Amino acid sequence: MHILHIDSAVTGEDSVSRKLTADIVARLTSKNPGATVTYRDLNEGVPAIDTEWYRGVRLAPENPTAEQQKRIDASDAYLKELQDADVLVLASPIYNFGITAQVKNWIDQITRAGITFRYSEAGPEGLLKGKRAIIVYSAAGTPKGSELDFASGYLRHILGFNGITDVEFVVADRLAMDRDAGLARAQEALDNLAA
């Protein structure tokens, strides 16, 4: 088993999602002693896609410019980490009712036509099949599944669009209202995770 462990919170050591992703990875590796882990902290910066990215990555010129090659190399690195993973453990703290800019930038980097999905006569088909995703959803005030939650449905959809349909959530929400209860719900979900 190879695990891709992704954090994204800007809160550093105070982050609930960082603690929970670490707990999940520890649980998975303890139950699967041969497991390997690739760690990426999106808070260190994920470039947003831009015109040079489009010209280099999407148009795939035979002789890319130096700037285009830089975009290609970065996007390919994110993509390879995901392709090599059997399990994705993704921290998704909720900021302003949605996913963080860092997570969105990462999604834009790895969602690539002809590589992670393709269009057919039957419609889009995800190509990253056979992977499992465990998403840590942490929020101060946004209950998962509520009309205020613009993150969890999107994450389930975009991962499925890319072929990852085995998606589970470990939820620590409403932390500003009752932190202990939110953490208890997350611990219960963690305890029930199959390793």
XYZ file of C-alpha atoms in Angstrom, residues 44-164:
121
model
C 3.923 25.495 1.134
C 2.378 26.701 -2.117
C 0.630 25.183 -5.096
C 0.722 27.310 -8.222
C -2.617 28.261 -9.696
C -3.112 27.275 -13.299
C -2.611 30.152 -15.706
C -2.103 30.846 -19.405
C 1.436 29.440 -19.407
C 0.129 26.295 -17.682
C -2.564 25.969 -20.348
C -0.073 26.471 -23.166
C 2.431 24.040 -21.669
C 0.350 21.347 -19.975
C -2.915 21.303 -21.895
C -1.584 22.142 -25.357
C 1.574 20.035 -24.823
C 3.861 21.761 -27.338
C 6.720 19.769 -28.798
C 9.228 22.409 -27.669
C 7.868 24.130 -24.552
C 9.384 27.381 -23.360
C 11.311 27.427 -20.080
C 8.246 28.877 -18.306
C 5.967 26.250 -19.820
C 8.376 23.475 -18.829
C 8.355 24.769 -15.267
C 4.541 24.468 -15.230
C 4.668 21.016 -16.837
C 7.198 19.717 -14.302
C 5.190 20.984 -11.319
C 1.898 19.600 -12.600
C 3.480 16.257 -13.502
C 4.948 15.958 -9.988
C 1.545 16.436 -8.325
C -0.034 14.041 -10.786
C 2.599 11.308 -10.342
C 2.171 11.401 -6.556
C -1.528 10.730 -6.979
C -1.090 8.110 -9.707
C 1.393 6.203 -7.519
C -0.938 6.223 -4.489
C -3.332 3.481 -3.485
C -4.823 5.671 -0.745
C -5.204 9.439 -0.672
C -5.484 11.029 2.788
C -6.494 14.626 2.146
C -6.980 17.381 4.703
C -9.756 19.736 3.700
C -10.273 22.449 6.275
C -13.255 24.592 5.368
C -12.586 28.288 4.868
C -15.483 30.548 3.945
C -17.792 27.570 3.294
C -15.527 25.883 0.738
C -12.230 24.164 0.126
C -8.997 26.072 0.561
C -7.358 27.798 -2.389
C -4.439 25.395 -1.982
C -6.670 22.329 -2.382
C -8.403 23.893 -5.396
C -5.040 24.651 -7.010
C -3.942 21.038 -6.406
C -7.163 19.727 -7.953
C -6.620 21.943 -10.997
C -3.065 20.619 -11.315
C -4.051 16.939 -11.230
C -7.331 16.985 -13.179
C -5.984 16.392 -16.671
C -7.906 15.357 -19.758
C -6.615 12.125 -21.257
C -4.691 11.267 -18.079
C -7.048 11.367 -15.085
C -10.267 11.459 -17.102
C -11.416 11.178 -20.688
C -14.500 12.030 -22.653
C -16.239 9.236 -24.516
C -19.520 8.869 -26.369
C -21.014 7.747 -23.053
C -19.723 10.870 -21.277
C -16.733 11.504 -19.007
C -14.833 8.539 -17.573
C -12.446 8.776 -14.636
C -9.137 7.005 -15.178
C -7.733 6.896 -11.620
C -9.715 3.805 -10.705
C -9.058 1.469 -7.803
C -7.917 4.143 -5.360
C -9.344 5.015 -1.961
C -9.688 8.557 -0.631
C -10.088 9.525 3.017
C -10.917 13.195 3.417
C -10.635 15.034 6.699
C -13.352 17.686 6.730
C -12.724 20.189 9.528
C -14.781 23.308 10.055
C -15.307 25.853 12.789
C -18.916 26.502 11.871
C -19.911 24.774 8.628
C -21.749 21.493 9.268
C -20.881 18.855 6.679
C -23.836 18.166 4.425
C -25.638 21.381 5.337
C -26.763 23.998 2.833
C -23.646 25.951 3.861
C -21.287 23.130 2.881
C -19.937 23.787 -0.605
C -16.922 21.535 -0.098
C -17.801 17.907 0.602
C -20.071 17.399 -2.412
C -17.529 19.042 -4.685
C -14.680 16.910 -3.364
C -16.680 13.695 -3.789
C -17.677 14.785 -7.306
C -14.239 15.874 -8.561
C -12.509 12.789 -7.172
C -15.183 10.604 -8.783
C -14.820 12.531 -12.038
C -11.159 11.488 -11.977
C -12.087 7.872 -11.182
C -11.717 7.820 -7.377
